[in-house]
Short mmCIF file of C-alpha atoms and ligand atoms in Angstrom, two decimals:
data_model
loop_
_atom_site.label_atom_id
_atom_site.label_comp_id
_atom_site.label_asym_id
_atom_site.label_seq_id
_atom_site.Cartn_x
_atom_site.Cartn_y
_atom_site.Cartn_z
CA UNK U 156 -22.39 -28.07 -15.38
CA UNK U 157 -19.87 -30.22 -16.95
CA UNK U 158 -19.10 -32.13 -13.30
CA UNK U 159 -21.13 -35.31 -14.40
CA UNK U 160 -18.94 -35.44 -17.62
CA UNK U 161 -15.94 -35.76 -15.75
CA UNK U 162 -13.41 -32.86 -14.67
CA UNK U 163 -14.60 -30.24 -12.37
CA UNK U 164 -15.56 -27.02 -13.52
CA UNK U 165 -15.00 -24.15 -11.10
CA UNK U 166 -17.65 -21.06 -10.66
CA UNK U 167 -15.89 -17.76 -10.64
CA UNK U 168 -17.18 -14.43 -9.35
CA UNK U 169 -15.10 -11.63 -11.06
CA UNK U 170 -15.99 -8.00 -9.78
CA UNK U 171 -15.11 -5.89 -12.80
CA UNK U 172 -15.18 -2.12 -13.40
CA UNK U 173 -16.78 -0.99 -16.11
CA UNK U 174 -14.25 1.46 -17.69
CA UNK U 175 -11.19 -1.07 -17.99
CA UNK U 176 -11.69 -4.49 -17.41
CA UNK U 177 -15.22 -5.25 -18.13
CA UNK U 178 -14.23 -3.45 -21.29
CA UNK U 179 -11.20 -5.47 -21.81
CA UNK U 180 -13.39 -8.37 -21.59
CA UNK U 181 -15.35 -7.06 -24.17
CA UNK U 182 -12.47 -6.71 -26.44
CA UNK U 183 -11.33 -10.14 -25.94
CA UNK U 184 -14.88 -11.07 -26.80
CA UNK U 185 -15.21 -9.09 -30.10
CA UNK U 186 -11.30 -9.86 -31.02
CA UNK U 187 -12.59 -13.54 -30.84
CA UNK U 188 -9.98 -14.69 -28.01
CA UNK U 189 -10.69 -18.02 -26.59
CA UNK U 190 -11.27 -18.15 -22.90
CA UNK U 191 -12.90 -20.65 -20.49
CA UNK U 192 -16.70 -19.36 -19.67
CA UNK U 193 -16.14 -20.14 -15.85
CA UNK U 194 -16.33 -16.40 -14.77
CA UNK U 195 -19.38 -14.46 -13.95
CA UNK U 196 -18.47 -10.80 -14.07
CA UNK U 197 -20.29 -8.28 -11.86
CA UNK U 198 -20.01 -5.22 -13.41
CA UNK U 199 -19.17 -2.06 -10.87
CA UNK U 200 -18.58 1.47 -12.03
CA UNK U 201 -15.06 1.36 -10.15
CA UNK U 202 -13.30 -0.73 -8.13
CA UNK U 203 -13.87 1.42 -5.29
CA UNK U 204 -17.26 0.18 -5.18
CA UNK U 205 -16.15 -3.06 -4.22
CA UNK U 206 -17.00 -4.22 -0.59
CA UNK U 207 -15.19 -6.94 0.61
CA UNK U 208 -17.96 -8.37 2.24
CA UNK U 209 -18.89 -9.27 -1.29
CA UNK U 210 -15.92 -11.68 -1.78
CA UNK U 211 -16.75 -12.87 1.75
CA UNK U 212 -20.57 -13.82 0.58
CA UNK U 213 -19.61 -15.15 -2.86
CA UNK U 214 -17.02 -17.66 -1.19
CA UNK U 215 -19.57 -18.63 1.70
CA UNK U 216 -22.18 -19.13 -0.91
CA UNK U 217 -20.07 -21.69 -2.45
CA UNK U 218 -18.01 -19.38 -5.35
CA UNK U 219 -14.88 -21.48 -5.95
CA UNK U 220 -12.96 -18.56 -6.96
CA UNK U 221 -13.45 -14.66 -6.56
CA UNK U 222 -11.63 -11.91 -8.39
CA UNK U 223 -11.71 -8.40 -8.65
CA UNK U 224 -10.06 -6.44 -11.35
CA UNK U 225 -10.06 -2.71 -12.87
CA UNK U 226 -8.10 -0.23 -13.98
CA UNK U 227 -4.28 -0.11 -13.53
CA UNK U 228 -3.36 2.13 -10.56
CA UNK U 229 -2.82 5.77 -12.04
CA UNK U 230 -5.39 5.06 -14.86
CA UNK U 231 -8.49 4.80 -12.77
CA UNK U 232 -11.73 6.74 -15.01
CA UNK U 233 -12.47 8.60 -11.87
CA UNK U 234 -8.62 9.45 -10.99
CA UNK U 235 -8.22 7.68 -7.60
CA UNK U 236 -10.74 5.40 -6.87
CA UNK U 237 -8.55 2.52 -7.41
CA UNK U 238 -5.87 3.69 -5.03
CA UNK U 239 -8.50 3.36 -2.57
CA UNK U 240 -9.87 0.19 -3.61
CA UNK U 241 -6.41 -1.17 -3.35
CA UNK U 242 -6.22 -0.51 0.19
CA UNK U 243 -9.18 -2.30 0.95
CA UNK U 244 -8.23 -5.19 -1.16
CA UNK U 245 -4.97 -5.45 0.47
CA UNK U 246 -6.55 -5.35 3.85
CA UNK U 247 -9.05 -7.96 3.05
CA UNK U 248 -6.45 -10.10 1.32
CA UNK U 249 -4.08 -9.79 4.64
CA UNK U 250 -7.11 -10.96 6.79
CA UNK U 251 -7.77 -13.99 4.62
CA UNK U 252 -4.51 -15.43 4.09
CA UNK U 253 -4.03 -15.51 7.90
CA UNK U 254 -6.88 -17.45 8.23
CA UNK U 255 -5.93 -19.64 5.51
CA UNK U 256 -8.57 -18.31 3.04
CA UNK U 257 -6.97 -16.40 0.30
CA UNK U 258 -6.17 -19.11 -2.25
CA UNK U 259 -9.41 -18.66 -4.25
CA UNK U 260 -9.30 -14.84 -3.97
CA UNK U 261 -7.16 -13.05 -6.56
CA UNK U 262 -6.94 -9.43 -7.73
CA UNK U 263 -5.51 -7.86 -11.06
CA UNK U 264 -5.43 -4.73 -12.96
CA UNK U 265 -6.43 -5.14 -16.22
CA UNK U 266 -7.29 -1.86 -18.90
CA UNK U 267 -9.79 -1.75 -21.59
CA UNK U 268 -6.98 -2.33 -24.37
CA UNK U 269 -5.69 -5.73 -22.95
CA UNK U 270 -8.04 -8.13 -24.42
CA UNK U 271 -5.29 -10.73 -24.48
CA UNK U 272 -4.44 -10.03 -21.04
CA UNK U 273 -8.14 -10.55 -20.06
CA UNK U 274 -8.56 -13.79 -21.97
CA UNK U 275 -5.31 -15.31 -20.67
CA UNK U 276 -6.06 -14.16 -17.04
CA UNK U 277 -9.37 -16.28 -17.31
CA UNK U 278 -7.23 -18.97 -18.39
CA UNK U 279 -4.80 -19.14 -15.85
CA UNK U 280 -7.64 -18.04 -12.67
CA UNK U 281 -9.74 -21.30 -14.11
CA UNK U 282 -6.57 -23.50 -13.86
CA UNK U 283 -5.63 -22.57 -10.52
CA UNK U 284 -9.27 -22.92 -9.19
CA UNK U 285 -9.43 -25.96 -10.69
CA UNK U 286 -6.52 -27.36 -9.46
CA UNK U 287 -7.82 -26.12 -5.95
CA UNK U 288 -10.73 -28.43 -6.25
CA UNK U 289 -14.40 -27.34 -5.27
CA UNK U 290 -14.90 -24.67 -2.73
CA UNK U 291 -15.77 -26.94 0.57
CA UNK U 292 -18.24 -24.50 1.68
CA UNK U 293 -20.11 -25.26 -1.39
CA UNK U 294 -21.95 -28.18 0.14
CA UNK U 295 -22.20 -27.07 3.76
CA UNK U 296 -25.20 -25.93 5.47
CA UNK U 297 -24.01 -22.21 5.94
CA UNK M 69 7.13 18.21 28.30
CA UNK M 70 5.79 20.28 30.93
CA UNK M 71 4.65 18.32 34.11
CA UNK M 72 5.03 17.48 38.05
CA UNK M 73 5.76 14.72 40.27
CA UNK M 74 3.14 14.16 42.82
CA UNK M 75 2.33 11.88 45.78
CA UNK M 76 -0.86 10.05 45.13
CA UNK M 77 -2.72 11.85 47.56
CA UNK M 78 -2.64 14.72 45.35
CA UNK M 79 -4.16 13.35 42.57
CA UNK M 80 -7.58 14.14 44.10
CA UNK M 81 -6.66 17.69 44.00
CA UNK M 82 -5.86 17.38 40.36
CA UNK M 83 -9.25 16.05 39.34
CA UNK M 84 -11.13 18.45 41.60
CA UNK M 85 -8.98 21.48 40.28
CA UNK M 86 -10.08 20.29 36.54
CA UNK M 87 -13.81 20.51 37.62
CA UNK M 88 -13.81 23.54 39.79
CA UNK M 89 -11.78 25.72 37.23
CA UNK M 90 -14.26 24.50 34.87
CA UNK M 91 -11.38 23.01 32.40
CA UNK M 92 -14.03 20.35 31.97
CA UNK M 93 -18.06 20.42 32.43
CA UNK M 94 -17.73 16.73 33.31
CA UNK M 95 -15.21 13.65 34.04
CA UNK M 96 -15.65 10.01 33.19
CA UNK M 97 -13.49 8.43 35.46
CA UNK M 98 -13.19 4.97 37.11
CA UNK M 99 -14.78 4.51 40.60
CA UNK M 100 -14.89 1.73 43.61
CA UNK M 101 -17.71 0.04 44.18
CA UNK M 102 -16.73 -2.34 46.95
CA UNK M 103 -14.21 -4.61 45.51
CA UNK M 104 -15.12 -3.51 41.78
CA UNK M 105 -14.35 -0.82 39.68
CA UNK M 106 -16.82 0.88 37.54
CA UNK M 107 -16.93 4.34 35.57
CA UNK M 108 -18.54 7.52 36.87
CA UNK M 109 -19.62 10.63 35.20
CA UNK M 110 -18.63 13.20 37.74
CA UNK M 111 -19.82 16.85 37.69
CA UNK M 112 -19.58 17.70 41.24
CA UNK M 113 -15.94 17.59 42.75
CA UNK M 114 -17.18 16.42 46.00
CA UNK M 115 -18.18 13.21 44.65
CA UNK M 116 -14.51 12.34 43.79
CA UNK M 117 -12.66 10.52 46.84
CA UNK M 118 -9.39 8.88 46.79
CA UNK M 119 -8.79 8.28 43.02
CA UNK M 120 -5.64 6.95 43.51
CA UNK M 121 -7.32 3.94 45.02
CA UNK M 122 -8.74 3.11 41.71
CA UNK M 123 -7.23 4.98 38.47
CA UNK M 124 -4.55 2.63 38.61
CA UNK M 125 -6.65 -0.12 39.43
CA UNK M 126 -5.94 -3.41 37.03
CA UNK M 127 -9.77 -4.25 36.09
CA UNK M 128 -11.11 -3.84 32.95
CA UNK M 129 -14.90 -3.91 32.42
CA UNK M 130 -16.24 -1.72 29.38
CA UNK M 131 -13.94 0.38 27.08
CA UNK M 132 -14.30 4.02 28.27
CA UNK M 133 -14.47 5.52 24.75
CA UNK M 134 -17.50 3.05 24.19
CA UNK M 135 -19.25 5.34 26.52
CA UNK M 136 -18.77 8.57 24.69
CA UNK M 137 -19.06 6.94 20.88
CA UNK M 138 -21.25 9.55 19.07
CA UNK M 139 -21.26 12.23 21.47
CA UNK M 140 -21.16 15.34 19.50
CA UNK M 141 -22.06 17.67 22.17
CA UNK M 142 -20.13 21.25 23.18
CA UNK M 143 -19.64 20.32 27.12
CA UNK M 144 -16.16 19.46 27.77
CA UNK M 145 -15.65 15.99 28.82
CA UNK M 146 -12.64 14.81 30.40
CA UNK M 147 -12.02 11.25 30.33
CA UNK M 148 -9.55 9.24 32.73
CA UNK M 149 -8.84 5.94 31.42
CA UNK M 150 -6.29 3.15 30.30
CA UNK M 151 -4.35 3.81 27.38
CA UNK M 152 -6.11 1.30 25.23
CA UNK M 153 -9.33 3.38 25.76
CA UNK M 154 -7.85 6.64 25.25
CA UNK M 155 -6.54 5.37 21.89
CA UNK M 156 -9.83 4.19 20.88
CA UNK M 157 -11.34 7.73 21.82
CA UNK M 158 -8.76 8.90 19.40
CA UNK M 159 -10.16 6.67 16.41
CA UNK M 160 -13.36 8.06 17.29
CA UNK M 161 -12.38 11.75 16.67
CA UNK M 162 -10.82 10.50 13.30
CA UNK M 163 -13.79 8.73 12.48
CA UNK M 164 -16.11 12.31 13.80
CA UNK M 165 -17.79 10.29 16.13
CA UNK M 166 -16.38 12.57 18.80
CA UNK M 167 -15.44 16.01 18.96
CA UNK M 168 -11.76 16.87 19.24
CA UNK M 169 -12.27 20.18 20.83
CA UNK M 170 -14.62 19.11 23.33
CA UNK M 171 -12.68 16.19 24.92
CA UNK M 172 -9.63 16.15 27.68
CA UNK M 173 -7.88 12.98 27.38
CA UNK M 174 -6.21 11.93 30.52
CA UNK M 175 -4.38 8.52 30.14
CA UNK M 176 -3.44 6.52 33.22
CA UNK M 177 -0.46 3.80 32.91
CA UNK M 178 -1.53 0.36 32.49
CA UNK M 179 0.47 -2.82 33.70
CA UNK M 180 -2.02 -5.19 32.30
CA UNK M 181 -5.89 -5.69 33.74
CA UNK M 182 -7.98 -8.51 35.05
CA UNK M 183 -11.27 -8.76 33.64
CA UNK M 184 -13.50 -7.02 36.04
CA UNK M 185 -15.09 -10.06 37.42
CA UNK M 186 -11.91 -11.86 38.09
CA UNK M 187 -10.25 -8.37 39.55
CA UNK M 188 -13.48 -8.09 42.04
CA UNK M 189 -13.23 -11.88 43.07
CA UNK M 190 -9.68 -11.65 43.81
CA UNK M 191 -9.28 -8.40 44.91
CA UNK M 192 -7.79 -9.36 48.50
CA UNK M 193 -4.68 -10.48 46.32
CA UNK M 194 -4.49 -7.93 43.79
CA UNK M 195 -5.05 -4.89 45.41
CA UNK M 196 -5.27 -1.36 43.82
CA UNK M 197 -2.12 -1.48 41.72
CA UNK M 198 -0.13 -3.93 40.41
CA UNK M 199 3.51 -4.35 38.76
CA UNK M 200 4.99 -6.73 35.97
CA UNK M 201 6.19 -8.68 38.99
CA UNK M 202 2.94 -8.78 40.86
CA UNK M 203 1.32 -10.08 37.56
CA UNK M 204 3.43 -12.73 37.45
CA UNK M 205 3.14 -13.70 41.27
CA UNK M 206 -0.55 -13.94 40.79
CA UNK M 207 -0.30 -15.92 37.53
CA UNK M 208 1.18 -18.74 39.51
CA UNK M 209 -1.66 -18.36 41.68
CA UNK M 210 -3.97 -18.75 38.44
CA UNK M 211 -5.04 -15.32 38.48
CA UNK M 212 -4.32 -14.14 35.10
CA UNK M 213 -4.57 -11.06 33.16
CA UNK M 214 -6.49 -10.56 29.84
CA UNK M 215 -4.80 -12.15 27.07
CA UNK M 216 -5.43 -8.58 25.21
CA UNK M 217 -3.38 -7.30 27.90
CA UNK M 218 -0.75 -9.93 27.65
CA UNK M 219 -0.05 -9.30 24.29
CA UNK M 220 -0.46 -5.53 24.61
CA UNK M 221 2.51 -3.28 23.56
CA UNK M 222 1.09 -0.06 24.31
CA UNK M 223 0.62 -0.01 28.10
CA UNK M 224 2.41 3.34 28.72
CA UNK M 225 0.61 6.51 29.31
CA UNK M 226 1.73 8.00 26.00
CA UNK M 227 -1.08 9.14 23.91
CA UNK M 228 -3.72 11.60 24.93
CA UNK M 229 -3.66 14.93 26.10
CA UNK M 230 -2.26 14.51 29.81
CA UNK M 231 -0.53 11.50 31.17
CA UNK M 232 -0.50 9.74 34.69
CA UNK M 233 2.71 7.86 34.55
CA UNK M 234 3.75 5.77 37.80
CA UNK M 235 7.03 7.07 39.27
CA UNK M 236 7.67 4.38 41.78
CA UNK M 237 6.70 4.31 45.36
CA UNK M 238 3.42 6.52 45.86
CA UNK M 239 4.17 8.65 43.25
CA UNK M 240 2.91 9.65 39.88
CA UNK M 241 4.34 12.06 37.15
CA UNK M 242 1.36 14.25 35.65
CA UNK M 243 2.16 15.65 32.40
CA UNK M 244 0.78 17.32 29.58
CA UNK M 245 1.44 15.46 26.27
CA UNK M 246 -0.21 18.14 24.21
CA UNK M 247 -0.66 22.01 24.47
CA UNK M 248 -4.08 21.57 25.61
CA UNK M 249 -3.03 19.17 27.96
CA UNK M 250 -0.30 21.33 29.73
CA UNK M 251 -3.14 24.28 29.63
CA UNK M 252 -5.42 22.45 31.55
CA UNK M 253 -3.40 21.14 33.97
CA UNK M 254 -2.08 24.93 34.38
CA UNK M 255 -5.71 25.97 34.51
CA UNK M 256 -6.21 22.96 37.29
CA UNK M 257 -3.92 24.92 39.41
CA UNK M 258 -0.77 22.77 39.10
CA UNK M 259 2.58 24.49 38.99
CA UNK M 260 4.75 23.08 35.77
CA UNK M 261 8.09 22.38 35.02
CA UNK M 262 9.86 20.84 32.37
CA UNK M 263 9.53 16.75 32.97
CA UNK M 264 11.20 14.25 30.73
CA UNK M 265 9.41 10.97 30.66
CA UNK M 266 11.52 8.77 28.96
CA UNK M 267 10.81 5.36 29.19
CA UNK M 268 12.19 3.69 25.92
CA UNK M 269 13.77 1.18 27.85
CA UNK M 270 10.81 -0.36 29.67
CA UNK M 271 8.74 0.11 26.19
CA UNK M 272 11.26 -2.00 24.77
CA UNK M 273 10.94 -4.41 27.59
CA UNK M 274 7.08 -4.45 27.36
CA UNK M 275 7.03 -4.89 23.48
CA UNK M 276 9.41 -7.84 23.78
CA UNK M 277 7.05 -9.45 25.93
CA UNK M 278 4.00 -8.74 24.60
CA UNK M 279 5.22 -10.04 21.24
CA UNK M 280 6.39 -13.52 22.86
CA UNK M 281 2.97 -13.83 24.28
CA UNK M 282 1.79 -13.21 21.15
CA UNK M 283 3.00 -15.64 19.35
CA UNK M 284 2.03 -18.14 21.90
CA UNK M 285 -1.53 -17.25 21.46
CA UNK M 286 -3.34 -20.03 19.40
CA UNK M 287 -3.41 -19.65 15.49
CA UNK M 288 -6.87 -19.97 13.37
CA UNK M 289 -5.19 -21.05 9.96
CA UNK M 290 -7.52 -22.59 8.26
CA UNK M 291 -11.25 -22.74 7.06
CA UNK M 292 -12.00 -25.75 9.56
CA UNK M 293 -10.12 -23.69 11.97
CA UNK M 294 -12.23 -20.91 11.89
CA UNK M 295 -15.33 -22.49 11.67
CA UNK M 296 -14.57 -24.59 14.76
CA UNK M 297 -13.20 -21.57 16.74
CA UNK M 298 -16.88 -19.80 16.07
CA UNK M 299 -18.70 -22.99 16.31
CA UNK M 300 -20.81 -21.79 19.87
CA UNK M 301 -21.15 -18.21 18.65
CA UNK M 302 -24.58 -17.32 19.00
CA UNK M 303 -24.41 -13.91 16.89
CA UNK M 304 -25.64 -12.23 19.50
CA UNK M 305 -23.81 -9.08 18.51
CA UNK M 306 -22.66 -8.16 21.89
CA UNK M 307 -18.88 -8.39 20.63
CA UNK M 308 -19.91 -5.43 18.15
CA UNK M 309 -22.04 -3.09 20.93
CA UNK M 310 -18.89 -3.18 23.51
CA UNK M 311 -16.57 -2.43 20.74
CA UNK M 312 -15.66 1.40 20.87
CA UNK M 313 -14.74 1.75 17.23
CA UNK M 314 -17.60 -0.18 15.90
CA UNK M 315 -19.55 2.95 15.42
CA UNK M 316 -22.23 2.52 12.22
CA UNK M 317 -25.32 4.19 13.10
CA UNK M 318 -27.22 1.26 11.82
CA UNK M 319 -25.22 -1.77 11.42
CA UNK M 320 -25.19 -3.72 8.06
CA UNK M 321 -26.01 -6.85 10.27
CA UNK M 322 -29.22 -5.03 11.62
CA UNK M 323 -30.50 -4.30 7.99
CA UNK M 324 -32.59 -6.74 6.17
CA UNK M 325 -29.81 -7.78 3.72
CA UNK M 326 -27.36 -8.53 6.72
CA UNK M 327 -30.02 -10.00 8.66
CA UNK M 328 -32.41 -11.62 6.01
CA UNK M 329 -35.82 -13.18 7.59
CA UNK M 330 -39.11 -14.80 5.73
CA UNK M 331 -39.33 -14.77 2.10
CA UNK M 332 -35.26 -13.62 1.79
CA UNK M 333 -34.46 -16.92 3.85
CA UNK M 334 -36.46 -18.93 2.12
CA UNK M 335 -34.96 -17.83 -1.10
CA UNK M 336 -31.39 -18.68 0.38
CA UNK M 337 -32.61 -21.83 1.23
CA UNK M 338 -33.90 -22.71 -2.19
CA UNK M 339 -30.43 -21.46 -3.91
CA UNK M 340 -28.29 -23.29 -1.46
CA UNK M 341 -30.61 -26.18 -0.30
CA UNK M 342 -30.31 -25.72 3.16
CA UNK M 343 -29.04 -22.58 5.31
CA UNK M 344 -28.28 -22.37 8.93
CA UNK M 345 -30.59 -20.72 10.92
CA UNK M 346 -30.84 -18.21 13.04
CA UNK M 347 -27.68 -17.27 10.76
CA UNK M 348 -24.19 -18.10 9.75
CA UNK M 349 -21.56 -16.75 12.08
CA UNK M 350 -18.77 -16.35 9.33
CA UNK M 351 -19.80 -13.49 7.36
CA UNK M 352 -20.74 -11.41 10.46
CA UNK M 353 -17.26 -12.04 11.81
CA UNK M 354 -15.21 -11.51 8.78
CA UNK M 355 -17.06 -8.58 7.72
CA UNK M 356 -16.45 -6.73 10.88
CA UNK M 357 -12.95 -7.87 11.67
CA UNK M 358 -12.56 -5.98 8.01
CA UNK M 359 -14.47 -3.22 9.60
CA UNK M 360 -12.20 -2.54 12.29
CA UNK M 361 -8.93 -3.99 11.12
CA UNK M 362 -7.52 -0.66 11.00
CA UNK M 363 -8.93 0.85 13.64
CA UNK M 364 -9.11 -2.11 16.47
CA UNK M 365 -6.95 -1.04 19.47
CA UNK M 366 -6.73 -4.50 20.93
CA UNK M 367 -8.95 -3.68 24.20
CA UNK M 368 -10.28 -6.96 24.33
CA UNK M 369 -13.73 -5.80 25.03
CA UNK M 370 -15.20 -7.95 22.53
CA UNK M 371 -13.69 -10.97 24.36
CA UNK M 372 -14.88 -9.82 27.90
CA UNK M 373 -18.33 -9.45 26.63
CA UNK M 374 -18.80 -12.83 24.69
CA UNK M 375 -21.43 -14.80 26.77
CA UNK M 376 -20.13 -18.38 25.06
CA UNK M 377 -16.58 -17.58 25.84
CA UNK M 378 -15.02 -17.59 22.70
CA UNK M 379 -11.60 -15.81 23.18
CA UNK M 380 -12.18 -13.00 20.67
CA UNK M 381 -8.82 -11.67 21.09
CA UNK M 382 -7.32 -14.55 18.71
CA UNK M 383 -9.69 -13.16 16.29
CA UNK M 384 -9.49 -9.40 16.13
CA UNK M 385 -6.72 -7.94 17.68
CA UNK M 386 -4.80 -10.80 16.08
CA UNK M 387 -5.65 -10.00 12.78
CA UNK M 388 -6.28 -6.28 12.98
CA UNK M 389 -2.59 -6.33 14.08
CA UNK M 390 -1.39 -7.78 10.37
CA UNK M 391 -3.54 -5.27 8.71
CA UNK M 392 -2.09 -2.50 10.70
CA UNK M 393 1.42 -3.82 10.19
CA UNK M 394 0.81 -3.41 6.16
CA UNK M 395 -0.51 0.14 6.69
CA UNK M 396 2.33 0.65 9.14
CA UNK M 397 -0.54 2.40 11.27
CA UNK M 398 -0.88 2.09 15.07
CA UNK M 399 -4.36 3.20 15.83
CA UNK M 400 -4.82 5.77 18.45
CA UNK M 401 -1.14 6.97 18.39
CA UNK M 402 -1.10 9.97 16.63
CA UNK M 403 -4.34 11.86 16.59
CA UNK M 404 -3.02 14.09 13.16
CA UNK M 405 -2.31 10.81 11.47
CA UNK M 406 -5.20 9.94 8.38
CA UNK M 407 -7.03 6.71 8.85
CA UNK M 408 -5.46 4.20 6.51
CA UNK M 409 -8.45 3.70 4.06
CA UNK M 410 -8.86 7.95 3.77
CA UNK M 411 -5.50 7.83 2.05
CA UNK M 412 -3.21 6.23 -0.04
CA UNK M 413 0.35 6.33 -1.82
CA UNK M 414 0.39 5.84 -5.72
CA UNK M 415 2.81 3.45 -5.53
CA UNK M 416 2.40 0.61 -2.91
CA UNK M 417 1.02 -2.50 -1.59
CA UNK M 418 1.27 -4.33 -4.82
CA UNK M 419 2.84 -7.25 -2.66
CA UNK M 420 -0.48 -7.74 -0.85
CA UNK M 421 -2.21 -8.26 -3.91
CA UNK M 422 -0.12 -11.51 -4.96
S1 SF4 C 15 -20.16 -11.99 21.86
FE1 SF4 C 15 -19.65 -13.89 21.24
S2 SF4 C 15 -21.53 -15.00 20.81
FE2 SF4 C 15 -22.01 -12.82 20.36
S3 SF4 C 15 -21.82 -12.45 18.05
FE3 SF4 C 15 -19.54 -12.14 19.56
S4 SF4 C 15 -18.57 -13.88 19.27
FE4 SF4 C 15 -20.67 -14.39 18.85
S1 SF4 C 16 -12.48 -5.75 17.96
FE1 SF4 C 16 -12.41 -6.04 20.04
S2 SF4 C 16 -10.43 -5.49 20.58
FE2 SF4 C 16 -10.59 -4.52 18.77
S3 SF4 C 16 -11.28 -2.53 19.51
FE3 SF4 C 16 -13.35 -3.86 19.19
S4 SF4 C 16 -13.45 -4.64 21.42
FE4 SF4 C 16 -11.38 -3.93 21.28
S1 SF4 C 17 -19.96 -4.76 12.33
FE1 SF4 C 17 -19.30 -3.37 10.59
S2 SF4 C 17 -21.38 -2.42 10.01
FE2 SF4 C 17 -21.68 -3.48 12.13
S3 SF4 C 17 -21.36 -1.62 13.33
FE3 SF4 C 17 -19.63 -2.73 13.41
S4 SF4 C 17 -18.38 -1.57 11.43
FE4 SF4 C 17 -20.75 -1.14 11.37
#
């Protein structure tokens, strides 16, 4: 990507739920909110589908940043999927923090009506990850 | 609580009584083989001899819960083991890998244990049982308990159905911790009286020591440090196979996605330019530590089993403890408490997601 043209463009993998954040991203698009295109979204039906191994794998394969985002707690399309997801994400991030690997991982709650929040979040995460620089695992033989 | 104080010599009768009166169909309990200690599955009471010489032995080989993992049988199995092993069995009950109605969990006080080969090699110095003073004295001679034991704050027999607690001298208190335990002891022929096992002060002392030892363990706190720590791992997955709470019928890392070969590997190498083969260590250990993060009983069996001498206690129990603190969960402490990943509160944990 733009690396040669100066400036590092982080690659970010986002795990988003179908009903909220993915729809929020759609809304940002249809309402023509501008945001950096660095995040590749992977649509899941619910954040409860998120398995921390996905994040480990993305990071080990060189993603510069990873985020998980779904409906606000209490607003899950499947009533309580994101309550369970939150426990798993908390466990994963607790482990990553201990190992000093958590700064490239983020989690958010963004609803279908929060197109602006989605766009701003993408701006922020892209800046934060750009600040950190490329994931050192990117060039390693792992 | 109901129980009774016995001389060491009377313990044999208790175990025999459990079998003889069909309270259990079999017992899994330690046995002595020369200077070593291992487990036996015993059905014939006459095979039990001088158990007092071995049930308190500070030797750790396998985690007894790992023996019965997945045994969903109707026969009643009594397990005589150390607190971390019984706690693992309780987690297995919660994970539906062990039938609660067909086990009788008998927990023995532990002062900390030596790796079984260290124990056998130094039997003359260590003997049949130790206390904390003796452990310090032995450490002075370069004979040390396992790291997992040094950081263990759950050494007293206070989980399971029956406790066998050291009562000083050659005496032990045998007490029921649950109704099932009390009934079992009565059925085995013991006459029980009201008994208090109040060891709060001792527990506090152990916890303080354990905390200090935990703080003394080297930390793995960066990506480089983690890679360095795992550098020599050959991903033999022994640490998984001996782990009592790693219970999947087919481990992810034995499936094609977790253990890619042939064309799948070529595709990965195509995407990355080059990849490590047979396989990189990081994904395996990160995933496994997440899988056991709420249920790891910190028994140290993984470290003992590592053929490459990787000090895994600094990884598995240490990281799991942090996760368990988040959920205020002590694995195996309370059979009725739900596993953290099977429950939730509506308002919680947001601070962990920042
Ligand atoms: S037992 Fe040791 S060498 Fe084998 S997978 Fe575990 S850490 Fe690696
Ligand atoms: S991860 Fe290691 S310390 Fe934890 S329960 Fe498994 S074998 Fe024991
Ligand atoms: S490492 Fe994970 S997938 Fe493999 S057996 Fe253990 S819990 Fe199951």
